[in-house]
Coordinates of C-alpha atoms in Angstrom, one line a residue:
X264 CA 14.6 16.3 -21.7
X265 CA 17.3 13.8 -23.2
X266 CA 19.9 15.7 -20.6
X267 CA 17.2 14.8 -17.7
X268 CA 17.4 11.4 -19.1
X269 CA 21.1 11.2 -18.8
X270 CA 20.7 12.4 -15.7
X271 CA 18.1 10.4 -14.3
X272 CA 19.0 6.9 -15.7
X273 CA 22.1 6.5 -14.1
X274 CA 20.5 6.7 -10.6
X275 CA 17.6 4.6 -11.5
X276 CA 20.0 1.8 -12.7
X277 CA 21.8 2.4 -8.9
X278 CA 18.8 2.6 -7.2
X279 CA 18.1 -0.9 -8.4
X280 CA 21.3 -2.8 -7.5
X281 CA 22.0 -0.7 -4.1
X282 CA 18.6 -0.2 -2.9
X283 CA 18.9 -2.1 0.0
X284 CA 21.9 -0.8 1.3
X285 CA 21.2 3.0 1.2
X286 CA 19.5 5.4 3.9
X287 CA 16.5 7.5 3.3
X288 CA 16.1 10.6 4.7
X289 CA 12.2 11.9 4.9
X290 CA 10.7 15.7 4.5
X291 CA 8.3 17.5 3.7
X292 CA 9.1 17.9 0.0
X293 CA 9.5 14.6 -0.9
X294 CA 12.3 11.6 -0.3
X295 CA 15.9 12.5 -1.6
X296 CA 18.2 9.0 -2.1
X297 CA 22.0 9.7 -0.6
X298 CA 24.3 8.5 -3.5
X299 CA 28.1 9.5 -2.7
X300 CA 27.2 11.9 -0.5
X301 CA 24.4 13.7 -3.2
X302 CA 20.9 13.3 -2.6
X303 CA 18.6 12.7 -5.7
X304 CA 15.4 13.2 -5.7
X305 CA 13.1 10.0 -6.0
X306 CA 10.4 12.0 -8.4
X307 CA 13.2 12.9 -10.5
X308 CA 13.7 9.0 -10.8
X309 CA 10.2 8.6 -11.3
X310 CA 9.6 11.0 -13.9
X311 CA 12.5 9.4 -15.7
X312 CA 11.3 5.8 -15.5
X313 CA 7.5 7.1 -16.6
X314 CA 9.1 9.0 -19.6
X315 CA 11.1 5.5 -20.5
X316 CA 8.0 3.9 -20.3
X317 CA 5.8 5.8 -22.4
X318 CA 8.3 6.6 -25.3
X319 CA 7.1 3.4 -27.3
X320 CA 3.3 5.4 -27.0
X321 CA 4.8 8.9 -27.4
X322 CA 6.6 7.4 -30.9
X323 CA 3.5 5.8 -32.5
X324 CA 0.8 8.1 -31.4
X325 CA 2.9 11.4 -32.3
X326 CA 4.6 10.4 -35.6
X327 CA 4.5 9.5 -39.1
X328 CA 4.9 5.8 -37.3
X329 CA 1.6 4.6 -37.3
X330 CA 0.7 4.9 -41.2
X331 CA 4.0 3.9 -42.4
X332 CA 3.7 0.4 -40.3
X333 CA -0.1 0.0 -41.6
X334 CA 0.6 0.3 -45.2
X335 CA 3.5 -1.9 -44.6
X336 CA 1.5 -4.5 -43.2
X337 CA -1.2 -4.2 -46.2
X338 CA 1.2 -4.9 -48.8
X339 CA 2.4 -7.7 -47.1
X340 CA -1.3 -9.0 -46.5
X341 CA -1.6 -8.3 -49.8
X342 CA 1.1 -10.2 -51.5
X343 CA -0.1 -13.3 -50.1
X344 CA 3.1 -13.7 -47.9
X345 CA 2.6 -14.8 -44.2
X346 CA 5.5 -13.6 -42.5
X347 CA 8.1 -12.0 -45.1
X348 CA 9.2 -9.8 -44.5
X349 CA 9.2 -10.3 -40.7
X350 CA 7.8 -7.8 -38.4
X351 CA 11.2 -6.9 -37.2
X352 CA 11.7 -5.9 -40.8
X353 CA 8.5 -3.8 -41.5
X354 CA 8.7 -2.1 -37.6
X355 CA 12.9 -1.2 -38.1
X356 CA 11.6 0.1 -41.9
X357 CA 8.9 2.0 -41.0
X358 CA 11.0 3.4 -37.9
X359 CA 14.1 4.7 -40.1
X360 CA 11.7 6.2 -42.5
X361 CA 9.9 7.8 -40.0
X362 CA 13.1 9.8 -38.8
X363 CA 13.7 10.8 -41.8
X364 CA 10.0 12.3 -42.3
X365 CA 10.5 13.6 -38.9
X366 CA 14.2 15.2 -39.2
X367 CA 12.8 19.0 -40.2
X368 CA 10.7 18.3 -36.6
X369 CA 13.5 16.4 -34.8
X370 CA 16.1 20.0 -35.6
X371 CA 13.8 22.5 -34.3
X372 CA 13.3 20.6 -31.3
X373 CA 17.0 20.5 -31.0
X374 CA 17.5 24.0 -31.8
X375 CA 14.4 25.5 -30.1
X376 CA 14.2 23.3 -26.6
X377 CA 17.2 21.3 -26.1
X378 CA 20.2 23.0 -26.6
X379 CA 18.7 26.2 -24.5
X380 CA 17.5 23.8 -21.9
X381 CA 20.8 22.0 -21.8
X382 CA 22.9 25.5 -21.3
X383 CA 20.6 25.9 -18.6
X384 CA 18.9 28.9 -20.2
X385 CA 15.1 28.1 -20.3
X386 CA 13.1 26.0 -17.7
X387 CA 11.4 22.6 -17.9
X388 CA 8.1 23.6 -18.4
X389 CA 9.7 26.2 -21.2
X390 CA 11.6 23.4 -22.3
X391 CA 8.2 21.4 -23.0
X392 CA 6.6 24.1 -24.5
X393 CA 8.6 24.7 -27.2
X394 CA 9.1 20.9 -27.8
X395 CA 5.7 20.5 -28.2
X396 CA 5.4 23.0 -30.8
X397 CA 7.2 21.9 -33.8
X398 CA 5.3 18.6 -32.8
X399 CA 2.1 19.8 -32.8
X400 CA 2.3 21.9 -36.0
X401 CA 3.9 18.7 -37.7
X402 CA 0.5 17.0 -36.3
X403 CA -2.3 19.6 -37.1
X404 CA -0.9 19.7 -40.9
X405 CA -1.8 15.5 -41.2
X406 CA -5.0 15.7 -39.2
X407 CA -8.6 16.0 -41.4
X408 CA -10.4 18.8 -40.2
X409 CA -13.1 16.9 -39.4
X410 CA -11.5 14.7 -37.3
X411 CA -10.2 17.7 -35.3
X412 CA -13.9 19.1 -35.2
X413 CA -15.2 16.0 -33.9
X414 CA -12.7 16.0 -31.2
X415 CA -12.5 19.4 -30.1
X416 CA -17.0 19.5 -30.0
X417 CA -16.4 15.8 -27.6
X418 CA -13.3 18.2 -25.9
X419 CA -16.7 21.3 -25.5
X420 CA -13.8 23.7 -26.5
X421 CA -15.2 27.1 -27.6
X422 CA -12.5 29.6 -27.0
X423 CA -9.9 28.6 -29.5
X424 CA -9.5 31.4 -31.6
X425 CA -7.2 29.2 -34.2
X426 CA -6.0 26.0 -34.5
X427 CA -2.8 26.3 -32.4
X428 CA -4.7 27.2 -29.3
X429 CA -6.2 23.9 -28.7
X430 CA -4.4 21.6 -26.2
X431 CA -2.0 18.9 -27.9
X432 CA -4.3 16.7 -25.9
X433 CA -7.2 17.1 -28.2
X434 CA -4.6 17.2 -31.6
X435 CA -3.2 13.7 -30.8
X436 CA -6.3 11.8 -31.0
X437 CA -7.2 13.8 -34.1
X438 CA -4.1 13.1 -35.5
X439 CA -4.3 9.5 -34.6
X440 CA -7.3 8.8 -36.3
X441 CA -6.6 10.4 -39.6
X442 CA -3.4 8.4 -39.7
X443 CA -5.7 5.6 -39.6
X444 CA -8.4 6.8 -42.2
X445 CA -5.1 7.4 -44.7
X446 CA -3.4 4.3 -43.7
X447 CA -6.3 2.2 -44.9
X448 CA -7.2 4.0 -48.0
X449 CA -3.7 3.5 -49.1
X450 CA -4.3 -0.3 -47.9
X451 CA -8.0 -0.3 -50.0
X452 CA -5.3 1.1 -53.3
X453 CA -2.7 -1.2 -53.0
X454 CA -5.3 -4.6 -52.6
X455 CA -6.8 -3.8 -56.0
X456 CA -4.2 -4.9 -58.6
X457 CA -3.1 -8.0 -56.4
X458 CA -7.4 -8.9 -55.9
X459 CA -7.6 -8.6 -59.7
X460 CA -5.1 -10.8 -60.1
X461 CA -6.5 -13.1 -57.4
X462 CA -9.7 -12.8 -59.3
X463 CA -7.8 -13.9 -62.8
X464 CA -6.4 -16.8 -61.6
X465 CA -9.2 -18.4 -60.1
X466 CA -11.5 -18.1 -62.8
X467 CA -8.4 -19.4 -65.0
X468 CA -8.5 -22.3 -62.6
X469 CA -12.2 -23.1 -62.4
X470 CA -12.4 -23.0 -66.5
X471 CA -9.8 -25.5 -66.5
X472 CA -11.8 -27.7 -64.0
X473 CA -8.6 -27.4 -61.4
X474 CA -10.3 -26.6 -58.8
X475 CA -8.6 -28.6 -56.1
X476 CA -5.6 -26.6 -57.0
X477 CA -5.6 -23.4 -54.2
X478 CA -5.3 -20.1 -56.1
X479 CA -3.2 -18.5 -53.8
X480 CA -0.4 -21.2 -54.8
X481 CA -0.7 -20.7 -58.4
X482 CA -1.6 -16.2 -57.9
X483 CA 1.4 -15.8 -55.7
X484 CA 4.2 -15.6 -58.0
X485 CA 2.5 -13.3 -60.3
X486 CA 2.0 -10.6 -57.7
X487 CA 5.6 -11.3 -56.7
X488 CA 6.5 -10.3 -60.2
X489 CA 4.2 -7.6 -60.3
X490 CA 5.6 -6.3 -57.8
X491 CA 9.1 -6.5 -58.4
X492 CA 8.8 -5.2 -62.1
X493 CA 6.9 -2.1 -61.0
X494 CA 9.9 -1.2 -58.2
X495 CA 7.0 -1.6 -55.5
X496 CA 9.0 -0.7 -52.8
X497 CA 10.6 2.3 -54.4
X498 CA 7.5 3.1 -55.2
X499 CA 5.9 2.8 -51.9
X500 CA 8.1 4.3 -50.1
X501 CA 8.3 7.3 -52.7
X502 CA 4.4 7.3 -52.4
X503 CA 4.4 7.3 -48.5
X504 CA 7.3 10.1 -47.8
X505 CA 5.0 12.2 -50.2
X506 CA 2.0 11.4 -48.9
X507 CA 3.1 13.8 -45.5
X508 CA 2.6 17.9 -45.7
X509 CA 6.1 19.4 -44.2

């Protein structure tokens, strides 16, 4: 697939700037585009341009992505801190660390697919098959089995003698929503020691009749040194690369 992309981007990008001055020649099977004398398929280009656009989906729906940038976005809620760190911070974070969860995934797919597919030794469709593979078994070992009942009895699939023979179709949206259950239990943990501090603070505040003071002002810096004496990151991130069955 990444050699179709090499392939394919390069005419899209000319398509674009020499569009109008290039002939089109019609037939039966489709509508080939006469670069230097080659002719290039236009479903090729499309295919390419789809797959470009649907990356950012096929990233966050198929990965560890989606819980990593949740629990992120907790602890940041739960800190008390607005916009620090950014989101270009949290998103680039959570988008390293999920290449490295994904690196055992990421090799078999280069070993398996690509590297036959760019010697020219499997097909496409072979090619897609065994991509899919190492990411659907890296998805069926997050996803709650009762997520992937509920999905594959609103799927009616009754002839799946095991897991692997349901369609990656029905294992995303599994998959998807057990990411989600996880992600906010993880959230629900981290909230509690910052809320109890939250909870000390005010009632500090109300005894001392300072009640026009805002707790958050005064409960702020304690959480920040909470969290930096306990390594919170460290520990995070520890907690979340752990948190995923390989």
């Amino acid at each position: 697939m990444k050699n179709r992309l090499k392939k394919g981007l390069p005419f899209a990008l000319a398509a674009l700037i020499i569009l109008p001055c290039i002939s089109f020649k019609a037939y039966a099977a489709g509508l080939d585009i006469n670069l230097n004398g080659t002719g290039t398929d236009t479903l090729e280009i499309l295919e390419t341009l789809t797959f470009l656009a649907l990356l950012p989906t096929i990233l966050i729906m198929t990965t560890c992505f989606t819980r990593i940038v949740i629990v992120f976005s907790f602890v940041r809620n739960a800190l008390g801190l607005q916009q620090t760190p950014p989101n270009q911070v949290l998103v680039g974070l959570s988008l390293i660390l999920s290449i490295f969860i994904m690196t055992p995934v990421l090799n078999r797919i280069n070993n398996e697919a690509y590297k036959p597919y760019k010697a020219e030794q499997i097909t496409q469709e072979e090619f897609v098959r065994r991509a899919s593979d190492p990411m659907k078994t890296f998805m069926l070992k997050q996803t709650k089995k009762d997520d992937l009942d509920m999905f594959v009895g609103l799927a009616k699939i009754k002839n799946a003698d095991s897991v692997r023979d349901i369609p990656i179709t029905v294992v995303i949206p599994a998959f998807v929503t057990s990411e989600l259950k996880r992600a906010f239990t993880i959230g629900f943990l981290i909230y509690i020691p910052f809320l109890v501090i939250d909870l000390i603070v005010s009632s500090t505040l109300m005894s001392m009749g300072m009640m026009m003071l805002p707790p958050a002002m005064i409960s702020l810096p304690f959480k920040l040194l909470l969290f930096v004496l306990a390594d919170g990151w460290g520990l995070l991130i520890k907690s979340l690369v752990a948190s995923f069955n390989m």
